[in-house]
Amino acid sequence: MNASAGLVVIGAGQAAFQLAASARAAGYQERIILVGAERELPYQRPPLSKAYLLGKTTREGLAFRKQEFFDSNRIELCLGHVATKIDSHDRVLHAGSARIEFDRLVIATGARNRKLRDDLARLRGVLSLRDLGDADQLADALRHASRIVVIGGGFIGLEVAAVARSLGKEVVVAEAQRRLLGRAVSPQIASRIQRRHVEMGIEFLFQSMVANIEADHGRVSAVHFSNGSVRHADLVIVGIGVEVTDTLAADAGLAVGNGIRVDSSLRTTNPAILAIGDCASFPGEDGYLRLESVQNAVDQARYAAQVIVGAASLFYRAVPWFWSDQYDMRLQMAGLSSAADQFVMRGDAESGQFSLFAFRRGRLIAVESVNSPADHVMARKMLEGDCRLSPNEAADRSFDLRSFVKSGKREIA
C-alpha cells in the first residue's frame, strides 16, 4: 500500500477516532488515514470491563461509528497494520507492508498493560484486559471459573472484580500498596469503595505481591504472595497498571519522558508530529503530566484538530475528569486531588451519596463524587472557572452550588 501525503493518525482508539472526526468537522480537506493494529472498527474501551463482560452490550454496540461514517467522511482505515517506524525526515510511516507518506502525523498509540514475569503470564488462566480480544477471552473464562484472584487494586481490577462477584464468583483482590487506588483517588474515597466491595463479599489482601503462581498441568491453581499468603484460584486477572507506548516516537528522535513529550499545543519536538491521549506527556501547572482517561483523549483530540487546521488557541488546557462504575456506585472525579492539603465532605458517606471536595492552600483543586452527579457537573464548571469556593461553603449542604456557579464563579485574585 502506497499512500499520498495528508494527515496520518497512528492508533484507532478513542483519541485517534476523535482526532479524525474532529479534523473533518473543523474543515480539514486533505486525506486522513487511521493506522491501527487491531482489525476491528474503532471502538469504545471503557465498557469492556463492565457492560461488555456482563453481556449488556455487543461488539457492534462498542463501535464508535459504522463503516458508512468513515466512508462518508473520507477517513481511510488501515487496520491490522502495526506501525513499525516513523521516518520524520522524509515524512513516511512504515506499518507492516504499508509505506504511508504524511504532511502531518498524530501519534495516539495509548499504553500497554504491564505483565507478570513471562513464565507466570504464559500459564493458562492468567489473563489481563486491554482490548476486545482480551474481553472476549475473559468473558468466556468467567463463565467457567469459580475462584478468582485479581492482581491489582486499580480501576480495571476493581471493575472486573465487581463483575466477577456479580456473577457469583469467589473473588480475592491483591494489592501491592497499603490501600486501593493509591494514584487515583483520596484515601477517604478509596476506603468507601473498599467497604462496598467487602459488603459484596470480596476479600482484600494488601501489601501483597505475587511471588509465584502454582499450576496443575499448565493451568493456574493457586497464587503465592510475598507475605506468605496463598489463595486457590482457577482464574487470575492481572491489572497492575500500564506502560506507555513511546518506543516508536523515541526511535524517531522525538523527546520522551513518561510518554511522548509535547508542548502546550500538543506538538512533539518535530512540529509536523503531534501526540495525544494516554501516550502524551503534556505541560501542566506542576510540570509534565500524562493522563489515562477518555476525557483526556477526547479533549486533546479536539484541540489537536484545531491545531492542524490552524484555528487553535495558544495552549491546551482542560480540567481532567474520570469515572468508574462498580456495583451500584458511580464514582466521578474532576480535577486531581493528589496535591490537596484539605478535604471537605459534602453529603453523607453512610447514605452512599456524597462528594469529597479537595483544597490546596484554600483553593478548590478537585472533587470526587459517589452517586452525586449534580456535584460532579458543578465541580467541573467551578474548576474550569477557577472559582473561589471556600471549604465552609463546600461542606454546607444548604449552600446552593448551582446558583453559586451561575452567579459568576467569583474569580481568584
Short mmCIF file of C-alpha atoms in Angstrom, two decimals:
data_model
loop_
_atom_site.label_atom_id
_atom_site.label_comp_id
_atom_site.label_asym_id
_atom_site.label_seq_id
_atom_site.Cartn_x
_atom_site.Cartn_y
_atom_site.Cartn_z
CA MET A 1 0.00 0.00 0.00
CA ASN A 2 1.38 3.38 -1.01
CA ALA A 3 -0.50 6.47 0.05
CA SER A 4 -0.01 10.14 -0.76
CA ALA A 5 0.60 12.78 1.89
CA GLY A 6 -2.11 14.04 4.20
CA LEU A 7 -2.99 13.54 7.86
CA VAL A 8 -1.95 10.16 9.25
CA VAL A 9 -3.00 9.01 12.71
CA ILE A 10 -1.24 6.11 14.43
CA GLY A 11 -3.82 4.31 16.52
CA ALA A 12 -7.51 3.57 16.18
CA GLY A 13 -8.76 4.10 19.72
CA GLN A 14 -10.67 6.93 21.39
CA ALA A 15 -8.10 9.66 20.74
CA ALA A 16 -7.41 8.61 17.16
CA PHE A 17 -11.07 8.31 16.20
CA GLN A 18 -11.94 11.66 17.77
CA LEU A 19 -8.99 13.36 16.08
CA ALA A 20 -10.04 12.15 12.63
CA ALA A 21 -13.70 13.05 13.17
CA SER A 22 -12.87 16.47 14.64
CA ALA A 23 -10.39 17.31 11.88
CA ARG A 24 -13.05 16.69 9.26
CA ALA A 25 -15.62 18.67 11.24
CA ALA A 26 -13.11 21.54 11.53
CA GLY A 27 -12.77 21.70 7.74
CA TYR A 28 -9.64 19.65 7.05
CA GLN A 29 -9.93 18.65 3.38
CA GLU A 30 -6.84 16.55 2.75
CA ARG A 31 -6.53 12.80 3.06
CA ILE A 32 -6.99 11.26 6.53
CA ILE A 33 -5.70 7.77 7.30
CA LEU A 34 -6.10 5.88 10.58
CA VAL A 35 -3.49 3.15 11.10
CA GLY A 36 -4.48 0.59 13.73
CA ALA A 37 -3.05 -2.72 14.88
CA GLU A 38 -6.48 -4.28 15.50
CA ARG A 39 -8.80 -5.31 12.68
CA GLU A 40 -11.98 -4.09 14.41
CA LEU A 41 -13.62 -0.78 13.56
CA PRO A 42 -12.56 1.80 16.17
CA TYR A 43 -14.46 1.04 19.38
CA GLN A 44 -15.04 2.14 22.98
CA ARG A 45 -12.86 0.53 25.64
CA PRO A 46 -14.45 1.59 28.97
CA PRO A 47 -17.43 -0.82 28.60
CA LEU A 48 -15.06 -3.78 28.19
CA SER A 49 -14.55 -4.07 31.96
CA LYS A 50 -18.21 -3.54 32.78
CA ALA A 51 -21.18 -3.82 30.40
CA TYR A 52 -19.44 -5.97 27.79
CA LEU A 53 -18.28 -8.59 30.32
CA LEU A 54 -21.83 -8.72 31.68
CA GLY A 55 -23.31 -9.19 28.21
CA LYS A 56 -25.16 -5.87 28.36
CA THR A 57 -23.65 -4.61 25.13
CA THR A 58 -22.40 -6.27 21.93
CA ARG A 59 -19.33 -5.95 19.74
CA GLU A 60 -21.40 -3.87 17.34
CA GLY A 61 -22.58 -1.71 20.22
CA LEU A 62 -18.98 -0.84 21.13
CA ALA A 63 -18.14 0.69 17.73
CA PHE A 64 -17.91 4.48 17.64
CA ARG A 65 -19.44 4.54 14.17
CA LYS A 66 -20.32 2.11 11.39
CA GLN A 67 -18.22 1.84 8.23
CA GLU A 68 -20.55 4.27 6.45
CA PHE A 69 -19.38 7.09 8.71
CA PHE A 70 -15.75 6.60 7.74
CA ASP A 71 -16.65 6.33 4.05
CA SER A 72 -18.82 9.45 4.03
CA ASN A 73 -16.16 11.45 5.89
CA ARG A 74 -13.33 10.17 3.70
CA ILE A 75 -11.47 8.67 6.63
CA GLU A 76 -9.41 5.73 5.39
CA LEU A 77 -8.89 2.83 7.77
CA CYS A 78 -5.63 0.94 7.57
CA LEU A 79 -6.49 -1.74 10.13
CA GLY A 80 -4.47 -4.79 11.09
CA HIS A 81 -1.25 -2.87 10.48
CA VAL A 82 1.30 -2.33 13.25
CA ALA A 83 3.30 0.89 12.89
CA THR A 84 6.98 -0.04 12.97
CA LYS A 85 8.92 3.08 12.03
CA ILE A 86 8.48 6.83 11.65
CA ASP A 87 10.82 8.43 9.14
CA SER A 88 10.41 12.01 10.33
CA HIS A 89 12.88 13.42 7.80
CA ASP A 90 11.07 12.09 4.73
CA ARG A 91 7.68 12.11 6.49
CA VAL A 92 6.93 8.46 5.95
CA LEU A 93 5.26 5.98 8.29
CA HIS A 94 6.06 2.30 7.89
CA ALA A 95 3.33 -0.09 9.05
CA GLY A 96 3.76 -3.71 8.06
CA SER A 97 3.99 -3.72 4.27
CA ALA A 98 2.48 -0.23 4.06
CA ARG A 99 4.56 2.86 3.34
CA ILE A 100 2.42 5.90 4.13
CA GLU A 101 3.55 9.44 3.43
CA PHE A 102 2.25 12.25 5.62
CA ASP A 103 2.14 16.02 5.86
CA ARG A 104 1.06 15.84 9.50
CA LEU A 105 1.30 12.85 11.82
CA VAL A 106 -0.57 12.31 15.07
CA ILE A 107 0.62 9.61 17.46
CA ALA A 108 -2.24 8.16 19.51
CA THR A 109 -0.80 4.78 20.42
CA GLY A 110 -2.05 4.73 24.03
CA ALA A 111 -0.47 2.37 26.52
CA ARG A 112 0.00 -1.36 27.05
CA ASN A 113 -0.64 -3.47 30.12
CA ARG A 114 2.17 -4.32 32.50
CA LYS A 115 2.59 -8.07 32.78
CA LEU A 116 3.75 -10.58 35.31
CA ARG A 117 7.04 -12.26 34.54
CA ASP A 118 6.91 -14.41 31.41
CA ASP A 119 6.72 -17.85 32.99
CA LEU A 120 3.67 -16.76 35.01
CA ALA A 121 1.99 -14.77 32.25
CA ARG A 122 2.06 -17.81 29.94
CA LEU A 123 0.06 -20.04 32.30
CA ARG A 124 -3.46 -20.93 31.23
CA GLY A 125 -5.93 -19.00 33.32
CA VAL A 126 -3.75 -15.89 33.71
CA LEU A 127 -5.46 -13.07 31.81
CA SER A 128 -5.50 -9.30 31.54
CA LEU A 129 -7.86 -6.81 29.91
CA ARG A 130 -6.92 -4.16 27.40
CA ASP A 131 -8.71 -4.78 24.13
CA LEU A 132 -11.73 -6.54 22.65
CA GLY A 133 -9.89 -9.80 22.14
CA ASP A 134 -8.90 -9.80 25.82
CA ALA A 135 -12.50 -9.09 26.82
CA ASP A 136 -13.85 -11.99 24.76
CA GLN A 137 -11.32 -14.35 26.31
CA LEU A 138 -12.06 -13.06 29.81
CA ALA A 139 -15.85 -13.28 29.37
CA ASP A 140 -15.50 -16.93 28.39
CA ALA A 141 -13.15 -17.64 31.31
CA LEU A 142 -15.55 -16.02 33.78
CA ARG A 143 -18.31 -18.40 32.72
CA HIS A 144 -16.23 -21.41 33.75
CA ALA A 145 -14.22 -20.09 36.73
CA SER A 146 -15.35 -20.26 40.35
CA ARG A 147 -12.40 -18.87 42.35
CA ILE A 148 -10.78 -15.73 41.03
CA VAL A 149 -7.75 -13.74 42.17
CA VAL A 150 -7.45 -10.21 40.84
CA ILE A 151 -3.92 -8.80 40.96
CA GLY A 152 -4.11 -5.02 41.33
CA GLY A 153 -6.48 -2.69 43.14
CA GLY A 154 -6.80 -0.03 40.44
CA PHE A 155 -9.91 0.86 38.47
CA ILE A 156 -9.70 -2.01 35.98
CA GLY A 157 -9.04 -4.58 38.69
CA LEU A 158 -11.90 -3.34 40.85
CA GLU A 159 -14.35 -3.08 37.95
CA VAL A 160 -13.59 -6.63 36.84
CA ALA A 161 -13.76 -7.83 40.45
CA ALA A 162 -17.22 -6.26 40.75
CA VAL A 163 -18.36 -8.01 37.58
CA ALA A 164 -16.99 -11.35 38.76
CA ARG A 165 -18.66 -11.01 42.14
CA SER A 166 -21.93 -10.02 40.46
CA LEU A 167 -21.70 -13.31 38.58
CA GLY A 168 -21.45 -15.16 41.89
CA LYS A 169 -17.73 -15.91 41.80
CA GLU A 170 -15.44 -16.12 44.84
CA VAL A 171 -13.10 -13.13 44.46
CA VAL A 172 -9.87 -12.07 46.15
CA VAL A 173 -8.21 -8.74 45.22
CA ALA A 174 -4.48 -8.46 45.97
CA GLU A 175 -2.89 -5.01 46.02
CA ALA A 176 0.84 -4.31 46.41
CA GLN A 177 0.28 -0.99 48.21
CA ARG A 178 -1.35 -0.23 51.56
CA ARG A 179 -4.65 0.84 50.02
CA LEU A 180 -6.72 0.80 46.86
CA LEU A 181 -6.45 3.35 44.04
CA GLY A 182 -3.34 4.93 45.51
CA ARG A 183 -2.56 7.10 42.49
CA ALA A 184 -6.14 7.88 41.53
CA VAL A 185 -8.31 9.00 44.46
CA SER A 186 -8.16 10.23 48.05
CA PRO A 187 -7.82 7.77 50.93
CA GLN A 188 -11.37 8.60 52.07
CA ILE A 189 -12.93 7.66 48.74
CA ALA A 190 -10.73 4.57 48.43
CA SER A 191 -11.88 3.44 51.88
CA ARG A 192 -15.55 3.81 50.92
CA ILE A 193 -15.04 1.85 47.71
CA GLN A 194 -13.24 -0.90 49.61
CA ARG A 195 -16.07 -1.06 52.12
CA ARG A 196 -18.65 -1.58 49.36
CA HIS A 197 -16.61 -4.40 47.85
CA VAL A 198 -16.27 -6.06 51.26
CA GLU A 199 -20.03 -5.75 51.75
CA MET A 200 -20.44 -7.59 48.47
CA GLY A 201 -18.19 -10.41 49.69
CA ILE A 202 -14.77 -9.63 48.22
CA GLU A 203 -11.61 -10.33 50.22
CA PHE A 204 -8.69 -7.91 50.05
CA LEU A 205 -5.00 -8.60 50.56
CA PHE A 206 -2.79 -5.50 50.92
CA GLN A 207 0.98 -5.18 50.61
CA SER A 208 0.77 -8.45 48.70
CA MET A 209 2.92 -9.04 45.63
CA VAL A 210 2.86 -12.20 43.55
CA ALA A 211 5.76 -14.49 44.41
CA ASN A 212 4.63 -17.46 42.34
CA ILE A 213 1.61 -18.99 40.67
CA GLU A 214 1.07 -22.68 41.19
CA ALA A 215 -0.20 -24.63 38.20
CA ASP A 216 -1.74 -28.03 37.57
CA HIS A 217 -0.91 -29.32 34.08
CA GLY A 218 -0.20 -25.79 32.90
CA ARG A 219 -3.37 -24.25 34.36
CA VAL A 220 -3.35 -21.92 37.35
CA SER A 221 -4.42 -23.48 40.64
CA ALA A 222 -3.12 -21.15 43.38
CA VAL A 223 -1.36 -17.82 43.88
CA HIS A 224 1.50 -17.48 46.36
CA PHE A 225 2.24 -13.99 47.67
CA SER A 226 5.45 -12.47 49.01
CA ASN A 227 3.98 -12.14 52.52
CA GLY A 228 3.36 -15.90 52.67
CA SER A 229 -0.36 -15.80 51.85
CA VAL A 230 -1.75 -18.40 49.46
CA ARG A 231 -5.09 -18.27 47.67
CA HIS A 232 -6.50 -21.01 45.47
CA ALA A 233 -7.74 -19.87 42.07
CA ASP A 234 -8.78 -21.19 38.70
CA LEU A 235 -8.56 -17.72 37.12
CA VAL A 236 -6.06 -14.91 37.73
CA ILE A 237 -6.79 -11.47 36.33
CA VAL A 238 -3.81 -9.11 36.16
CA GLY A 239 -4.39 -5.37 36.43
CA ILE A 240 -1.09 -3.89 37.61
CA GLY A 241 -1.02 -0.72 35.56
CA VAL A 242 0.27 0.21 32.13
CA GLU A 243 3.41 1.16 30.29
CA VAL A 244 3.26 4.00 27.82
CA THR A 245 3.94 3.11 24.18
CA ASP A 246 6.57 5.67 23.26
CA THR A 247 9.26 3.48 21.68
CA LEU A 248 8.16 4.36 18.14
CA ALA A 249 8.49 8.06 18.95
CA ALA A 250 11.84 7.64 20.70
CA ASP A 251 13.24 5.71 17.74
CA ALA A 252 12.15 8.59 15.50
CA GLY A 253 14.21 11.02 17.60
CA LEU A 254 11.27 12.62 19.39
CA ALA A 255 11.66 13.62 23.03
CA VAL A 256 10.11 11.20 25.54
CA GLY A 257 9.77 11.06 29.32
CA ASN A 258 6.86 9.18 30.90
CA GLY A 259 5.27 9.44 27.49
CA ILE A 260 5.89 11.42 24.34
CA ARG A 261 6.79 14.98 25.33
CA VAL A 262 4.58 17.62 23.72
CA ASP A 263 4.36 21.38 24.11
CA SER A 264 1.32 23.43 25.11
CA SER A 265 -0.09 22.91 21.60
CA LEU A 266 0.42 19.13 21.76
CA ARG A 267 3.25 19.26 19.21
CA THR A 268 6.23 16.97 19.68
CA THR A 269 9.81 18.14 19.17
CA ASN A 270 9.06 17.75 15.46
CA PRO A 271 6.38 20.38 14.68
CA ALA A 272 4.86 18.18 11.94
CA ILE A 273 4.11 15.47 14.53
CA LEU A 274 1.63 15.71 17.40
CA ALA A 275 0.89 13.23 20.21
CA ILE A 276 -2.38 12.89 22.10
CA GLY A 277 -4.13 10.67 24.63
CA ASP A 278 -2.58 8.14 27.00
CA CYS A 279 0.82 8.28 25.30
CA ALA A 280 1.29 12.06 25.52
CA SER A 281 3.12 13.85 28.35
CA PHE A 282 1.97 17.47 28.33
CA PRO A 283 2.76 20.58 30.40
CA GLY A 284 0.56 21.17 33.45
CA GLU A 285 0.66 23.58 36.38
CA ASP A 286 3.16 21.44 38.31
CA GLY A 287 5.23 20.03 35.45
CA TYR A 288 4.53 17.42 32.81
CA LEU A 289 1.68 15.00 33.28
CA ARG A 290 0.19 12.08 31.44
CA LEU A 291 -3.44 11.10 31.89
CA GLU A 292 -5.15 7.82 31.08
CA SER A 293 -8.79 8.72 30.54
CA VAL A 294 -11.45 9.03 27.87
CA GLN A 295 -11.91 12.71 28.69
CA ASN A 296 -8.22 13.45 28.17
CA ALA A 297 -8.18 11.54 24.88
CA VAL A 298 -11.28 13.33 23.56
CA ASP A 299 -10.29 16.82 24.70
CA GLN A 300 -6.76 16.56 23.35
CA ALA A 301 -8.02 15.13 20.05
CA ARG A 302 -10.43 18.02 19.57
CA TYR A 303 -7.75 20.55 20.40
CA ALA A 304 -5.19 18.86 18.11
CA ALA A 305 -7.68 19.03 15.26
CA GLN A 306 -7.86 22.80 15.77
CA VAL A 307 -4.06 22.97 15.74
CA ILE A 308 -3.97 21.07 12.46
CA VAL A 309 -6.40 23.43 10.73
CA GLY A 310 -4.70 26.48 12.25
CA ALA A 311 -7.59 27.52 14.48
CA ALA A 312 -6.32 26.58 17.95
CA SER A 313 -5.87 28.94 20.88
CA LEU A 314 -2.40 29.47 22.35
CA PHE A 315 -2.29 26.41 24.59
CA TYR A 316 -4.18 23.30 25.57
CA ARG A 317 -5.98 23.44 28.90
CA ALA A 318 -8.75 21.18 30.15
CA VAL A 319 -9.99 20.04 33.55
CA PRO A 320 -9.32 16.29 33.84
CA TRP A 321 -12.27 14.14 34.81
CA PHE A 322 -12.82 10.40 35.16
CA TRP A 323 -15.48 7.91 36.15
CA SER A 324 -15.85 4.31 37.27
CA ASP A 325 -18.92 2.11 37.77
CA GLN A 326 -18.75 -0.60 40.44
CA TYR A 327 -21.95 -2.34 41.60
CA ASP A 328 -24.41 0.45 42.48
CA MET A 329 -21.63 3.03 42.82
CA ARG A 330 -20.81 5.60 40.19
CA LEU A 331 -17.56 7.31 41.11
CA GLN A 332 -16.90 10.58 39.26
CA MET A 333 -13.78 12.70 39.67
CA ALA A 334 -13.00 16.19 38.44
CA GLY A 335 -9.51 17.58 38.85
CA LEU A 336 -6.60 15.85 40.56
CA SER A 337 -6.62 15.53 44.35
CA SER A 338 -3.08 14.24 44.92
CA ALA A 339 -1.71 17.65 45.95
CA ALA A 340 -4.59 18.50 48.30
CA ASP A 341 -3.91 19.59 51.89
CA GLN A 342 -7.57 19.72 52.99
CA PHE A 343 -10.60 17.55 52.25
CA VAL A 344 -14.20 18.54 52.97
CA MET A 345 -17.16 16.16 52.92
CA ARG A 346 -20.44 17.21 51.34
CA GLY A 347 -23.30 14.80 51.91
CA ASP A 348 -23.46 11.63 53.96
CA ALA A 349 -20.98 8.85 53.28
CA GLU A 350 -23.23 6.36 55.07
CA SER A 351 -26.01 7.03 52.58
CA GLY A 352 -23.70 6.17 49.69
CA GLN A 353 -24.31 9.58 48.09
CA PHE A 354 -21.67 12.19 48.81
CA SER A 355 -18.76 14.23 47.46
CA LEU A 356 -15.28 14.99 48.76
CA PHE A 357 -14.00 18.49 47.93
CA ALA A 358 -10.21 18.76 47.80
CA PHE A 359 -8.46 22.07 48.51
CA ARG A 360 -4.87 23.20 48.27
CA ARG A 361 -3.98 26.30 50.29
CA GLY A 362 -7.70 27.15 50.38
CA ARG A 363 -8.22 26.76 46.64
CA LEU A 364 -10.51 24.08 45.19
CA ILE A 365 -8.47 21.68 43.04
CA ALA A 366 -10.64 18.55 42.76
CA VAL A 367 -13.97 16.96 43.63
CA GLU A 368 -14.56 13.22 43.99
CA SER A 369 -18.22 12.20 43.95
CA VAL A 370 -20.04 8.96 44.70
CA ASN A 371 -23.56 8.75 43.26
CA SER A 372 -23.73 12.55 43.19
CA PRO A 373 -23.80 13.51 39.50
CA ALA A 374 -25.03 17.06 40.16
CA ASP A 375 -21.99 17.75 42.37
CA HIS A 376 -19.74 16.40 39.62
CA VAL A 377 -21.26 18.66 36.96
CA MET A 378 -20.92 21.71 39.21
CA ALA A 379 -17.36 20.71 40.13
CA ARG A 380 -16.27 20.67 36.52
CA LYS A 381 -17.77 24.09 35.94
CA MET A 382 -16.16 25.52 39.06
CA LEU A 383 -12.74 24.12 38.20
CA GLU A 384 -12.98 25.40 34.65
CA GLY A 385 -13.88 28.85 36.03
CA ASP A 386 -11.18 28.86 38.71
CA CYS A 387 -13.72 29.95 41.32
CA ARG A 388 -13.27 30.89 44.97
CA LEU A 389 -15.42 28.29 46.72
CA SER A 390 -14.49 28.09 50.37
CA PRO A 391 -14.20 24.87 52.38
CA ASN A 392 -17.07 26.01 54.63
CA GLU A 393 -19.32 26.61 51.63
CA ALA A 394 -18.43 23.22 50.20
CA ALA A 395 -19.36 21.48 53.46
CA ASP A 396 -22.67 23.33 53.86
CA ARG A 397 -25.33 21.20 52.17
CA SER A 398 -27.71 24.18 52.19
CA PHE A 399 -25.24 26.20 50.09
CA ASP A 400 -26.54 26.18 46.50
CA LEU A 401 -23.64 25.23 44.22
CA ARG A 402 -25.73 25.72 41.09
CA SER A 403 -26.61 29.31 41.98
CA PHE A 404 -23.02 29.94 43.00
CA VAL A 405 -21.73 28.78 39.63
CA LYS A 406 -24.44 30.66 37.73
CA SER A 407 -23.70 33.89 39.59
CA GLY A 408 -20.25 34.26 38.11
CA LYS A 409 -17.84 31.86 39.85
CA ARG A 410 -16.02 34.64 41.74
CA GLU A 411 -12.54 34.69 40.28
CA ILE A 412 -9.50 34.11 42.49
CA ALA A 413 -7.43 37.26 42.86
#
